[in-house]
């Protein structure tokens, strides 16, 4: 984990370098308390993708637990009837 004080935010080249080296977020503090998180765009996109995928998995599990599922043969028959194949 990389932690830097707010005053170091002036050196953007160094912040970018630290983000790349950490391959994760850089935490910025002000008066000893967490204030900001800075991260590389690739790390951000990867993290957001994981969150989205976890959300979809949780929705699927909830559907399964609440009986909102359909078996494969029934689905194939419905699709065949709807799209004529």
PDB file of C-alpha atoms in Angstrom:
ATOM      1  CA  UNK A   1       0.000   0.000   0.000  1.00  0.00           C
ATOM      2  CA  UNK A   2       1.335   3.404  -0.979  1.00  0.00           C
ATOM      3  CA  UNK A   3       0.474   6.407   1.181  1.00  0.00           C
ATOM      4  CA  UNK A   4       1.564   9.961   0.461  1.00  0.00           C
ATOM      5  CA  UNK A   5       0.800  13.323   2.067  1.00  0.00           C
ATOM      6  CA  UNK A   6      -1.369  15.841   0.216  1.00  0.00           C
ATOM      7  CA  UNK A   7       1.593  18.196  -0.298  1.00  0.00           C
ATOM      8  CA  UNK A   8       3.188  15.572  -2.600  1.00  0.00           C
ATOM      9  CA  UNK A   9       0.274  15.902  -5.041  1.00  0.00           C
ATOM     10  CA  UNK A  10       2.111  18.796  -6.695  1.00  0.00           C
ATOM     11  CA  UNK A  11       4.540  16.354  -8.302  1.00  0.00           C
ATOM     12  CA  UNK A  12       2.205  14.638 -10.768  1.00  0.00           C
ATOM     13  CA  UNK A  13       5.009  12.747 -12.518  1.00  0.00           C
ATOM     14  CA  UNK A  14       5.976  11.112  -9.211  1.00  0.00           C
ATOM     15  CA  UNK A  15       2.322  10.261  -8.438  1.00  0.00           C
ATOM     16  CA  UNK A  16       1.959   8.613 -11.846  1.00  0.00           C
ATOM     17  CA  UNK A  17       5.166   6.659 -11.245  1.00  0.00           C
ATOM     18  CA  UNK A  18       3.972   5.488  -7.824  1.00  0.00           C
ATOM     19  CA  UNK A  19       0.623   4.363  -9.252  1.00  0.00           C
ATOM     20  CA  UNK A  20       2.417   2.320 -11.918  1.00  0.00           C
ATOM     21  CA  UNK A  21       4.853   0.789  -9.411  1.00  0.00           C
ATOM     22  CA  UNK A  22       2.154  -0.046  -6.878  1.00  0.00           C
ATOM     23  CA  UNK A  23      -0.113  -1.506  -9.590  1.00  0.00           C
ATOM     24  CA  UNK A  24      -2.899  -0.270  -7.378  1.00  0.00           C
ATOM     25  CA  UNK A  25      -4.198   2.797  -5.614  1.00  0.00           C
ATOM     26  CA  UNK A  26      -2.104   5.479  -3.963  1.00  0.00           C
ATOM     27  CA  UNK A  27      -3.713   6.810  -0.785  1.00  0.00           C
ATOM     28  CA  UNK A  28      -3.384  10.524  -0.107  1.00  0.00           C
ATOM     29  CA  UNK A  29      -3.559  11.849   3.440  1.00  0.00           C
ATOM     30  CA  UNK A  30      -4.226  15.299   4.830  1.00  0.00           C
ATOM     31  CA  UNK A  31      -3.244  16.015   8.431  1.00  0.00           C
ATOM     32  CA  UNK A  32      -2.694  12.292   8.932  1.00  0.00           C
ATOM     33  CA  UNK A  33      -6.168  11.226   7.740  1.00  0.00           C
ATOM     34  CA  UNK A  34      -7.160   9.565   4.490  1.00  0.00           C
ATOM     35  CA  UNK A  35      -8.487  12.103   2.008  1.00  0.00           C
ATOM     36  CA  UNK A  36      -8.098  10.837  -1.582  1.00  0.00           C
ATOM     37  CA  UNK A  37      -7.294   7.755  -3.614  1.00  0.00           C
ATOM     38  CA  UNK A  38      -5.399   8.058  -6.901  1.00  0.00           C
ATOM     39  CA  UNK A  39      -5.044   5.145  -9.306  1.00  0.00           C
ATOM     40  CA  UNK A  40      -3.933   4.244 -12.792  1.00  0.00           C
ATOM     41  CA  UNK A  41      -6.824   4.085 -15.300  1.00  0.00           C
ATOM     42  CA  UNK A  42      -6.054   0.442 -16.131  1.00  0.00           C
ATOM     43  CA  UNK A  43      -6.280  -0.517 -12.456  1.00  0.00           C
ATOM     44  CA  UNK A  44      -9.527   1.447 -12.135  1.00  0.00           C
ATOM     45  CA  UNK A  45     -11.093  -0.235 -15.178  1.00  0.00           C
ATOM     46  CA  UNK A  46     -10.009  -3.683 -13.974  1.00  0.00           C
ATOM     47  CA  UNK A  47     -11.478  -3.009 -10.534  1.00  0.00           C
ATOM     48  CA  UNK A  48     -14.753  -1.709 -11.964  1.00  0.00           C
ATOM     49  CA  UNK A  49     -15.009  -4.759 -14.246  1.00  0.00           C
ATOM     50  CA  UNK A  50     -14.567  -7.073 -11.241  1.00  0.00           C
ATOM     51  CA  UNK A  51     -17.252  -5.195  -9.318  1.00  0.00           C
ATOM     52  CA  UNK A  52     -19.649  -5.434 -12.279  1.00  0.00           C
ATOM     53  CA  UNK A  53     -18.984  -9.159 -12.703  1.00  0.00           C
ATOM     54  CA  UNK A  54     -19.526  -9.780  -8.974  1.00  0.00           C
ATOM     55  CA  UNK A  55     -22.829  -7.875  -9.184  1.00  0.00           C
ATOM     56  CA  UNK A  56     -23.983 -10.068 -12.066  1.00  0.00           C
ATOM     57  CA  UNK A  57     -23.010 -13.229 -10.191  1.00  0.00           C
ATOM     58  CA  UNK A  58     -24.904 -12.071  -7.094  1.00  0.00           C
ATOM     59  CA  UNK A  59     -27.976 -11.293  -9.203  1.00  0.00           C
ATOM     60  CA  UNK A  60     -27.800 -14.757 -10.764  1.00  0.00           C
ATOM     61  CA  UNK A  61     -27.485 -16.411  -7.360  1.00  0.00           C
ATOM     62  CA  UNK A  62     -30.470 -14.413  -6.091  1.00  0.00           C
ATOM     63  CA  UNK A  63     -32.501 -15.492  -9.129  1.00  0.00           C
ATOM     64  CA  UNK A  64     -31.578 -19.111  -8.463  1.00  0.00           C
ATOM     65  CA  UNK A  65     -32.427 -18.886  -4.761  1.00  0.00           C
ATOM     66  CA  UNK A  66     -35.809 -17.300  -5.559  1.00  0.00           C
ATOM     67  CA  UNK A  67     -36.742 -19.836  -8.222  1.00  0.00           C
ATOM     68  CA  UNK A  68     -36.379 -17.438 -11.152  1.00  0.00           C
ATOM     69  CA  UNK A  69     -34.666 -20.026 -13.336  1.00  0.00           C
ATOM     70  CA  UNK A  70     -35.548 -22.040 -16.404  1.00  0.00           C
ATOM     71  CA  UNK A  71     -34.075 -25.327 -17.599  1.00  0.00           C
ATOM     72  CA  UNK A  72     -32.185 -25.539 -20.872  1.00  0.00           C
ATOM     73  CA  UNK A  73     -34.750 -27.534 -22.838  1.00  0.00           C
ATOM     74  CA  UNK A  74     -37.568 -25.154 -21.956  1.00  0.00           C
ATOM     75  CA  UNK A  75     -35.419 -22.180 -22.909  1.00  0.00           C
ATOM     76  CA  UNK A  76     -34.502 -23.766 -26.256  1.00  0.00           C
ATOM     77  CA  UNK A  77     -38.182 -24.422 -27.003  1.00  0.00           C
ATOM     78  CA  UNK A  78     -39.150 -20.830 -26.135  1.00  0.00           C
ATOM     79  CA  UNK A  79     -36.374 -19.403 -28.304  1.00  0.00           C
ATOM     80  CA  UNK A  80     -37.273 -21.701 -31.188  1.00  0.00           C
ATOM     81  CA  UNK A  81     -40.912 -20.637 -30.977  1.00  0.00           C
ATOM     82  CA  UNK A  82     -40.040 -16.952 -30.737  1.00  0.00           C
ATOM     83  CA  UNK A  83     -37.410 -16.855 -33.493  1.00  0.00           C
ATOM     84  CA  UNK A  84     -38.611 -19.744 -35.663  1.00  0.00           C
ATOM     85  CA  UNK A  85     -35.556 -21.983 -35.677  1.00  0.00           C
TER      86      UNK A  85
END
